[in-house]
Amino acid sequence: MKHIEMVAFGYDCKSENYKLFSGSFIILFEVYSLGSKSWKTLENVPYKFVYPSKPSNVIVNGDFHWLSKRKDSPGVLLVFLDISNEIFKEMELPKEPLDKGSWFRNLGVFEGCLCVFVNANCVHFEIWIMRDYGVQESWTKHCVITHDRFMGFRSPLLISSFKSGTILFEVSGKLVVYDPRKKSAMDLNIPGSIQLLQESWYFESLVLLNSGTYVGC
């Protein structure tokens, strides 16, 4: 039985078709087209995904992005999947030298821009934002998070950012609001002690199908 580690679902604007991408941690990567109702295997994919058990893919500029590694190399890469052409491409991560013991943890979307989290020696987290999509020089360090609430085994996941400047994170299964200006963090008090087991990003769109029916996704 095939073991699936990660799944991504998106809309191909060029072919006006929904596509489901699934892959295993080591070898297989497949795409299912809702238009043709058929599976296709993507050949010679040289990457494995760093955190397959998390919703580590994010959609920016219409494509999926992951932190990945080449199968023959230990270095972390930023890889994106061109949904229309069904091919993987690489993008540059921030090149500012990282301290020894620091590493890239996961991706997010901040005010519509791609961002990456850096764990700096388990002392603090840094959020880097790509202000100009696809331009390596546009990576900018947005903030440094030193609050004890974020220092743990799991990396925080960015859920949303607000006009006030505050940021909503998932931290170890809890929703936490962080204020970069005050450097303060506050857990959201949700009745019933809800524990988040799986998080995902939702992007609203409206697509007109051939039948004339509108579908929100």
PDB file of N, CA and C in Angstrom, residues 83-169:
ATOM      1  N   ILE A  83       2.321  24.907 -10.911  1.00  0.00           N
ATOM      2  CA  ILE A  83       1.098  24.105 -11.036  1.00  0.00           C
ATOM      3  C   ILE A  83       0.736  23.858 -12.502  1.00  0.00           C
ATOM      4  N   SER A  84       0.860  24.880 -13.343  1.00  0.00           N
ATOM      5  CA  SER A  84       0.450  24.742 -14.741  1.00  0.00           C
ATOM      6  C   SER A  84       1.342  23.793 -15.512  1.00  0.00           C
ATOM      7  N   ASN A  85       2.669  23.938 -15.343  1.00  0.00           N
ATOM      8  CA  ASN A  85       3.615  23.112 -16.094  1.00  0.00           C
ATOM      9  C   ASN A  85       3.994  21.827 -15.369  1.00  0.00           C
ATOM     10  N   GLU A  86       3.574  21.706 -14.114  1.00  0.00           N
ATOM     11  CA  GLU A  86       3.794  20.500 -13.312  1.00  0.00           C
ATOM     12  C   GLU A  86       5.273  20.155 -13.210  1.00  0.00           C
ATOM     13  N   ILE A  87       6.073  21.178 -12.908  1.00  0.00           N
ATOM     14  CA  ILE A  87       7.505  20.972 -12.716  1.00  0.00           C
ATOM     15  C   ILE A  87       7.969  21.720 -11.463  1.00  0.00           C
ATOM     16  N   PHE A  88       9.034  21.198 -10.833  1.00  0.00           N
ATOM     17  CA  PHE A  88       9.614  21.833  -9.662  1.00  0.00           C
ATOM     18  C   PHE A  88      10.727  22.797 -10.074  1.00  0.00           C
ATOM     19  N   LYS A  89      10.811  23.896  -9.328  1.00  0.00           N
ATOM     20  CA  LYS A  89      11.879  24.869  -9.549  1.00  0.00           C
ATOM     21  C   LYS A  89      12.416  25.315  -8.189  1.00  0.00           C
ATOM     22  N   GLU A  90      13.631  25.858  -8.192  1.00  0.00           N
ATOM     23  CA  GLU A  90      14.242  26.309  -6.954  1.00  0.00           C
ATOM     24  C   GLU A  90      14.254  27.833  -6.874  1.00  0.00           C
ATOM     25  N   MET A  91      14.212  28.333  -5.646  1.00  0.00           N
ATOM     26  CA  MET A  91      14.259  29.766  -5.394  1.00  0.00           C
ATOM     27  C   MET A  91      15.256  30.010  -4.265  1.00  0.00           C
ATOM     28  N   GLU A  92      15.951  31.143  -4.302  1.00  0.00           N
ATOM     29  CA  GLU A  92      16.984  31.432  -3.318  1.00  0.00           C
ATOM     30  C   GLU A  92      16.399  31.787  -1.957  1.00  0.00           C
ATOM     31  N   LEU A  93      16.973  31.208  -0.905  1.00  0.00           N
ATOM     32  CA  LEU A  93      16.664  31.590   0.466  1.00  0.00           C
ATOM     33  C   LEU A  93      17.533  32.788   0.851  1.00  0.00           C
ATOM     34  N   PRO A  94      17.250  33.447   1.989  1.00  0.00           N
ATOM     35  CA  PRO A  94      18.117  34.557   2.424  1.00  0.00           C
ATOM     36  C   PRO A  94      19.569  34.105   2.521  1.00  0.00           C
ATOM     37  N   LYS A  95      20.490  34.945   2.058  1.00  0.00           N
ATOM     38  CA  LYS A  95      21.901  34.574   2.035  1.00  0.00           C
ATOM     39  C   LYS A  95      22.705  35.168   3.187  1.00  0.00           C
ATOM     40  N   GLU A  96      22.051  35.979   4.028  1.00  0.00           N
ATOM     41  CA  GLU A  96      22.778  36.510   5.173  1.00  0.00           C
ATOM     42  C   GLU A  96      23.292  35.336   5.994  1.00  0.00           C
ATOM     43  N   PRO A  97      24.574  35.362   6.377  1.00  0.00           N
ATOM     44  CA  PRO A  97      25.137  34.226   7.115  1.00  0.00           C
ATOM     45  C   PRO A  97      24.337  33.920   8.381  1.00  0.00           C
ATOM     46  N   LEU A  98      24.005  32.648   8.561  1.00  0.00           N
ATOM     47  CA  LEU A  98      23.306  32.222   9.764  1.00  0.00           C
ATOM     48  C   LEU A  98      24.326  31.805  10.817  1.00  0.00           C
ATOM     49  N   ASP A  99      24.000  32.059  12.073  1.00  0.00           N
ATOM     50  CA  ASP A  99      24.869  31.623  13.149  1.00  0.00           C
ATOM     51  C   ASP A  99      24.954  30.108  13.155  1.00  0.00           C
ATOM     52  N   LYS A 100      26.055  29.595  13.633  1.00  0.00           N
ATOM     53  CA  LYS A 100      26.211  28.153  13.745  1.00  0.00           C
ATOM     54  C   LYS A 100      25.124  27.608  14.654  1.00  0.00           C
ATOM     55  N   GLY A 101      24.421  26.604  14.191  1.00  0.00           N
ATOM     56  CA  GLY A 101      23.333  26.039  14.968  1.00  0.00           C
ATOM     57  C   GLY A 101      21.973  26.587  14.585  1.00  0.00           C
ATOM     58  N   SER A 102      21.931  27.552  13.652  1.00  0.00           N
ATOM     59  CA  SER A 102      20.661  28.102  13.180  1.00  0.00           C
ATOM     60  C   SER A 102      20.214  27.349  11.935  1.00  0.00           C
ATOM     61  N   TRP A 103      18.900  27.293  11.724  1.00  0.00           N
ATOM     62  CA  TRP A 103      18.414  26.592  10.540  1.00  0.00           C
ATOM     63  C   TRP A 103      17.043  27.120  10.135  1.00  0.00           C
ATOM     64  N   PHE A 104      16.710  26.925   8.860  1.00  0.00           N
ATOM     65  CA  PHE A 104      15.395  27.292   8.342  1.00  0.00           C
ATOM     66  C   PHE A 104      14.384  26.246   8.813  1.00  0.00           C
ATOM     67  N   ARG A 105      13.236  26.730   9.337  1.00  0.00           N
ATOM     68  CA  ARG A 105      12.271  25.813   9.928  1.00  0.00           C
ATOM     69  C   ARG A 105      11.032  25.577   9.069  1.00  0.00           C
ATOM     70  N   ASN A 106      10.337  26.636   8.675  1.00  0.00           N
ATOM     71  CA  ASN A 106       9.138  26.446   7.861  1.00  0.00           C
ATOM     72  C   ASN A 106       8.773  27.747   7.154  1.00  0.00           C
ATOM     73  N   LEU A 107       7.783  27.660   6.273  1.00  0.00           N
ATOM     74  CA  LEU A 107       7.365  28.794   5.455  1.00  0.00           C
ATOM     75  C   LEU A 107       6.024  29.333   5.918  1.00  0.00           C
ATOM     76  N   GLY A 108       5.705  30.547   5.463  1.00  0.00           N
ATOM     77  CA  GLY A 108       4.414  31.143   5.754  1.00  0.00           C
ATOM     78  C   GLY A 108       4.100  32.210   4.725  1.00  0.00           C
ATOM     79  N   VAL A 109       2.957  32.850   4.878  1.00  0.00           N
ATOM     80  CA  VAL A 109       2.555  33.963   4.015  1.00  0.00           C
ATOM     81  C   VAL A 109       2.278  35.156   4.914  1.00  0.00           C
ATOM     82  N   PHE A 110       3.010  36.244   4.694  1.00  0.00           N
ATOM     83  CA  PHE A 110       2.865  37.448   5.502  1.00  0.00           C
ATOM     84  C   PHE A 110       2.466  38.606   4.597  1.00  0.00           C
ATOM     85  N   GLU A 111       1.235  39.095   4.782  1.00  0.00           N
ATOM     86  CA  GLU A 111       0.712  40.196   3.962  1.00  0.00           C
ATOM     87  C   GLU A 111       0.867  39.907   2.467  1.00  0.00           C
ATOM     88  N   GLY A 112       0.600  38.669   2.093  1.00  0.00           N
ATOM     89  CA  GLY A 112       0.658  38.264   0.701  1.00  0.00           C
ATOM     90  C   GLY A 112       2.038  37.904   0.197  1.00  0.00           C
ATOM     91  N   CYS A 113       3.060  38.046   1.048  1.00  0.00           N
ATOM     92  CA  CYS A 113       4.440  37.761   0.644  1.00  0.00           C
ATOM     93  C   CYS A 113       4.919  36.447   1.257  1.00  0.00           C
ATOM     94  N   LEU A 114       5.800  35.778   0.547  1.00  0.00           N
ATOM     95  CA  LEU A 114       6.401  34.558   1.059  1.00  0.00           C
ATOM     96  C   LEU A 114       7.322  34.899   2.221  1.00  0.00           C
ATOM     97  N   CYS A 115       7.271  34.109   3.296  1.00  0.00           N
ATOM     98  CA  CYS A 115       8.177  34.334   4.414  1.00  0.00           C
ATOM     99  C   CYS A 115       8.730  33.000   4.899  1.00  0.00           C
ATOM    100  N   VAL A 116       9.864  33.071   5.582  1.00  0.00           N
ATOM    101  CA  VAL A 116      10.514  31.879   6.105  1.00  0.00           C
ATOM    102  C   VAL A 116      10.919  32.134   7.550  1.00  0.00           C
ATOM    103  N   PHE A 117      10.838  31.088   8.378  1.00  0.00           N
ATOM    104  CA  PHE A 117      11.225  31.176   9.783  1.00  0.00           C
ATOM    105  C   PHE A 117      12.622  30.587   9.965  1.00  0.00           C
ATOM    106  N   VAL A 118      13.427  31.273  10.767  1.00  0.00           N
ATOM    107  CA  VAL A 118      14.761  30.792  11.096  1.00  0.00           C
ATOM    108  C   VAL A 118      14.832  30.565  12.601  1.00  0.00           C
ATOM    109  N   ASN A 119      15.209  29.359  13.007  1.00  0.00           N
ATOM    110  CA  ASN A 119      15.449  29.063  14.406  1.00  0.00           C
ATOM    111  C   ASN A 119      16.917  29.362  14.686  1.00  0.00           C
ATOM    112  N   ALA A 120      17.183  30.371  15.485  1.00  0.00           N
ATOM    113  CA  ALA A 120      18.553  30.804  15.764  1.00  0.00           C
ATOM    114  C   ALA A 120      19.034  30.188  17.066  1.00  0.00           C
ATOM    115  N   ASN A 121      19.689  29.048  16.944  1.00  0.00           N
ATOM    116  CA  ASN A 121      20.319  28.389  18.092  1.00  0.00           C
ATOM    117  C   ASN A 121      19.349  28.090  19.230  1.00  0.00           C
ATOM    118  N   CYS A 122      18.070  27.924  18.904  1.00  0.00           N
ATOM    119  CA  CYS A 122      17.033  27.677  19.921  1.00  0.00           C
ATOM    120  C   CYS A 122      16.955  28.800  20.942  1.00  0.00           C
ATOM    121  N   VAL A 123      17.429  29.986  20.556  1.00  0.00           N
ATOM    122  CA  VAL A 123      17.390  31.164  21.426  1.00  0.00           C
ATOM    123  C   VAL A 123      16.271  32.105  21.003  1.00  0.00           C
ATOM    124  N   HIS A 124      16.087  32.266  19.688  1.00  0.00           N
ATOM    125  CA  HIS A 124      15.006  33.095  19.169  1.00  0.00           C
ATOM    126  C   HIS A 124      14.654  32.665  17.748  1.00  0.00           C
ATOM    127  N   PHE A 125      13.510  33.159  17.268  1.00  0.00           N
ATOM    128  CA  PHE A 125      13.079  32.938  15.899  1.00  0.00           C
ATOM    129  C   PHE A 125      13.173  34.243  15.121  1.00  0.00           C
ATOM    130  N   GLU A 126      13.525  34.128  13.848  1.00  0.00           N
ATOM    131  CA  GLU A 126      13.530  35.283  12.951  1.00  0.00           C
ATOM    132  C   GLU A 126      12.524  35.036  11.834  1.00  0.00           C
ATOM    133  N   ILE A 127      11.807  36.083  11.449  1.00  0.00           N
ATOM    134  CA  ILE A 127      10.894  36.005  10.304  1.00  0.00           C
ATOM    135  C   ILE A 127      11.488  36.823   9.167  1.00  0.00           C
ATOM    136  N   TRP A 128      11.765  36.154   8.056  1.00  0.00           N
ATOM    137  CA  TRP A 128      12.289  36.814   6.864  1.00  0.00           C
ATOM    138  C   TRP A 128      11.197  36.849   5.804  1.00  0.00           C
ATOM    139  N   ILE A 129      11.020  38.015   5.161  1.00  0.00           N
ATOM    140  CA  ILE A 129       9.951  38.196   4.170  1.00  0.00           C
ATOM    141  C   ILE A 129      10.552  38.525   2.804  1.00  0.00           C
ATOM    142  N   MET A 130      10.073  37.845   1.759  1.00  0.00           N
ATOM    143  CA  MET A 130      10.486  38.155   0.383  1.00  0.00           C
ATOM    144  C   MET A 130       9.538  39.219  -0.155  1.00  0.00           C
ATOM    145  N   ARG A 131       9.958  40.470  -0.081  1.00  0.00           N
ATOM    146  CA  ARG A 131       9.096  41.592  -0.447  1.00  0.00           C
ATOM    147  C   ARG A 131       8.793  41.631  -1.940  1.00  0.00           C
ATOM    148  N   ASP A 132       9.751  41.233  -2.766  1.00  0.00           N
ATOM    149  CA  ASP A 132       9.571  41.216  -4.224  1.00  0.00           C
ATOM    150  C   ASP A 132       9.696  39.767  -4.670  1.00  0.00           C
ATOM    151  N   TYR A 133       8.574  39.158  -5.030  1.00  0.00           N
ATOM    152  CA  TYR A 133       8.559  37.727  -5.289  1.00  0.00           C
ATOM    153  C   TYR A 133       9.585  37.322  -6.348  1.00  0.00           C
ATOM    154  N   GLY A 134      10.382  36.318  -6.008  1.00  0.00           N
ATOM    155  CA  GLY A 134      11.380  35.781  -6.929  1.00  0.00           C
ATOM    156  C   GLY A 134      12.701  36.509  -6.930  1.00  0.00           C
ATOM    157  N   VAL A 135      12.809  37.595  -6.175  1.00  0.00           N
ATOM    158  CA  VAL A 135      14.043  38.392  -6.138  1.00  0.00           C
ATOM    159  C   VAL A 135      14.776  38.091  -4.834  1.00  0.00           C
ATOM    160  N   GLN A 136      15.922  37.432  -4.931  1.00  0.00           N
ATOM    161  CA  GLN A 136      16.646  37.009  -3.738  1.00  0.00           C
ATOM    162  C   GLN A 136      17.046  38.188  -2.861  1.00  0.00           C
ATOM    163  N   GLU A 137      17.415  39.307  -3.478  1.00  0.00           N
ATOM    164  CA  GLU A 137      17.869  40.474  -2.729  1.00  0.00           C
ATOM    165  C   GLU A 137      16.748  41.149  -1.937  1.00  0.00           C
ATOM    166  N   SER A 138      15.494  40.756  -2.184  1.00  0.00           N
ATOM    167  CA  SER A 138      14.385  41.412  -1.499  1.00  0.00           C
ATOM    168  C   SER A 138      14.044  40.756  -0.153  1.00  0.00           C
ATOM    169  N   TRP A 139      14.760  39.679   0.197  1.00  0.00           N
ATOM    170  CA  TRP A 139      14.548  39.077   1.515  1.00  0.00           C
ATOM    171  C   TRP A 139      14.886  40.094   2.598  1.00  0.00           C
ATOM    172  N   THR A 140      13.948  40.321   3.522  1.00  0.00           N
ATOM    173  CA  THR A 140      14.118  41.305   4.588  1.00  0.00           C
ATOM    174  C   THR A 140      13.766  40.677   5.933  1.00  0.00           C
ATOM    175  N   LYS A 141      14.633  40.908   6.924  1.00  0.00           N
ATOM    176  CA  LYS A 141      14.340  40.401   8.263  1.00  0.00           C
ATOM    177  C   LYS A 141      13.258  41.290   8.877  1.00  0.00           C
ATOM    178  N   HIS A 142      12.066  40.727   9.086  1.00  0.00           N
ATOM    179  CA  HIS A 142      10.939  41.509   9.584  1.00  0.00           C
ATOM    180  C   HIS A 142      10.986  41.694  11.097  1.00  0.00           C
ATOM    181  N   CYS A 143      11.225  40.611  11.813  1.00  0.00           N
ATOM    182  CA  CYS A 143      11.279  40.719  13.268  1.00  0.00           C
ATOM    183  C   CYS A 143      12.017  39.539  13.867  1.00  0.00           C
ATOM    184  N   VAL A 144      12.425  39.719  15.119  1.00  0.00           N
ATOM    185  CA  VAL A 144      13.074  38.671  15.902  1.00  0.00           C
ATOM    186  C   VAL A 144      12.175  38.379  17.103  1.00  0.00           C
ATOM    187  N   ILE A 145      11.800  37.124  17.283  1.00  0.00           N
ATOM    188  CA  ILE A 145      10.899  36.729  18.369  1.00  0.00           C
ATOM    189  C   ILE A 145      11.711  36.025  19.452  1.00  0.00           C
ATOM    190  N   THR A 146      11.747  36.633  20.638  1.00  0.00           N
ATOM    191  CA  THR A 146      12.497  36.070  21.754  1.00  0.00           C
ATOM    192  C   THR A 146      11.594  35.589  22.892  1.00  0.00           C
ATOM    193  N   HIS A 147      10.286  35.762  22.732  1.00  0.00           N
ATOM    194  CA  HIS A 147       9.354  35.409  23.796  1.00  0.00           C
ATOM    195  C   HIS A 147       9.423  33.908  24.108  1.00  0.00           C
ATOM    196  N   ASP A 148       9.403  33.588  25.407  1.00  0.00           N
ATOM    197  CA  ASP A 148       9.515  32.192  25.832  1.00  0.00           C
ATOM    198  C   ASP A 148       8.390  31.315  25.273  1.00  0.00           C
ATOM    199  N   ARG A 149       7.248  31.909  24.958  1.00  0.00           N
ATOM    200  CA  ARG A 149       6.103  31.137  24.453  1.00  0.00           C
ATOM    201  C   ARG A 149       6.429  30.420  23.153  1.00  0.00           C
ATOM    202  N   PHE A 150       7.422  30.915  22.413  1.00  0.00           N
ATOM    203  CA  PHE A 150       7.745  30.355  21.104  1.00  0.00           C
ATOM    204  C   PHE A 150       8.939  29.408  21.143  1.00  0.00           C
ATOM    205  N   MET A 151       9.578  29.287  22.284  1.00  0.00           N
ATOM    206  CA  MET A 151      10.765  28.460  22.376  1.00  0.00           C
ATOM    207  C   MET A 151      10.375  27.042  22.779  1.00  0.00           C
ATOM    208  N   GLY A 152      10.321  26.163  21.826  1.00  0.00           N
ATOM    209  CA  GLY A 152       9.956  24.778  22.098  1.00  0.00           C
ATOM    210  C   GLY A 152      10.433  23.883  20.978  1.00  0.00           C
ATOM    211  N   PHE A 153       9.996  22.644  21.029  1.00  0.00           N
ATOM    212  CA  PHE A 153      10.426  21.666  20.034  1.00  0.00           C
ATOM    213  C   PHE A 153       9.868  21.989  18.659  1.00  0.00           C
ATOM    214  N   ARG A 154       8.591  22.375  18.619  1.00  0.00           N
ATOM    215  CA  ARG A 154       7.947  22.646  17.339  1.00  0.00           C
ATOM    216  C   ARG A 154       8.157  24.098  16.932  1.00  0.00           C
ATOM    217  N   SER A 155       8.256  24.323  15.641  1.00  0.00           N
ATOM    218  CA  SER A 155       8.363  25.684  15.126  1.00  0.00           C
ATOM    219  C   SER A 155       6.974  26.296  15.029  1.00  0.00           C
ATOM    220  N   PRO A 156       6.824  27.589  15.347  1.00  0.00           N
ATOM    221  CA  PRO A 156       5.504  28.218  15.207  1.00  0.00           C
ATOM    222  C   PRO A 156       5.087  28.286  13.745  1.00  0.00           C
ATOM    223  N   LEU A 157       3.783  28.194  13.505  1.00  0.00           N
ATOM    224  CA  LEU A 157       3.232  28.327  12.162  1.00  0.00           C
ATOM    225  C   LEU A 157       2.457  29.631  12.077  1.00  0.00           C
ATOM    226  N   LEU A 158       2.748  30.440  11.083  1.00  0.00           N
ATOM    227  CA  LEU A 158       2.053  31.701  10.903  1.00  0.00           C
ATOM    228  C   LEU A 158       0.686  31.429  10.284  1.00  0.00           C
ATOM    229  N   ILE A 159      -0.368  31.862  10.975  1.00  0.00           N
ATOM    230  CA  ILE A 159      -1.729  31.666  10.485  1.00  0.00           C
ATOM    231  C   ILE A 159      -2.220  32.898   9.739  1.00  0.00           C
ATOM    232  N   SER A 160      -2.024  34.097  10.327  1.00  0.00           N
ATOM    233  CA  SER A 160      -2.508  35.325   9.696  1.00  0.00           C
ATOM    234  C   SER A 160      -1.808  36.533  10.319  1.00  0.00           C
ATOM    235  N   SER A 161      -1.747  37.619   9.550  1.00  0.00           N
ATOM    236  CA  SER A 161      -1.235  38.892  10.055  1.00  0.00           C
ATOM    237  C   SER A 161      -2.341  39.932   9.938  1.00  0.00           C
ATOM    238  N   PHE A 162      -2.305  40.941  10.818  1.00  0.00           N
ATOM    239  CA  PHE A 162      -3.378  41.924  10.885  1.00  0.00           C
ATOM    240  C   PHE A 162      -2.835  43.340  10.684  1.00  0.00           C
ATOM    241  N   LYS A 163      -3.737  44.261  10.311  1.00  0.00           N
ATOM    242  CA  LYS A 163      -3.347  45.637  10.053  1.00  0.00           C
ATOM    243  C   LYS A 163      -2.726  46.296  11.283  1.00  0.00           C
ATOM    244  N   SER A 164      -3.102  45.833  12.458  1.00  0.00           N
ATOM    245  CA  SER A 164      -2.561  46.389  13.696  1.00  0.00           C
ATOM    246  C   SER A 164      -1.084  46.040  13.888  1.00  0.00           C
ATOM    247  N   GLY A 165      -0.595  45.096  13.086  1.00  0.00           N
ATOM    248  CA  GLY A 165       0.788  44.663  13.214  1.00  0.00           C
ATOM    249  C   GLY A 165       0.933  43.360  13.969  1.00  0.00           C
ATOM    250  N   THR A 166      -0.133  42.931  14.651  1.00  0.00           N
ATOM    251  CA  THR A 166      -0.077  41.670  15.379  1.00  0.00           C
ATOM    252  C   THR A 166      -0.134  40.486  14.418  1.00  0.00           C
ATOM    253  N   ILE A 167       0.349  39.339  14.892  1.00  0.00           N
ATOM    254  CA  ILE A 167       0.440  38.137  14.075  1.00  0.00           C
ATOM    255  C   ILE A 167      -0.172  36.974  14.839  1.00  0.00           C
ATOM    256  N   LEU A 168      -0.972  36.170  14.140  1.00  0.00           N
ATOM    257  CA  LEU A 168      -1.580  34.988  14.740  1.00  0.00           C
ATOM    258  C   LEU A 168      -0.757  33.764  14.372  1.00  0.00           C
ATOM    259  N   PHE A 169      -0.312  33.029  15.389  1.00  0.00           N
ATOM    260  CA  PHE A 169       0.486  31.826  15.196  1.00  0.00           C
ATOM    261  C   PHE A 169      -0.229  30.622  15.790  1.00  0.00           C
TER     262      PHE A 169
END
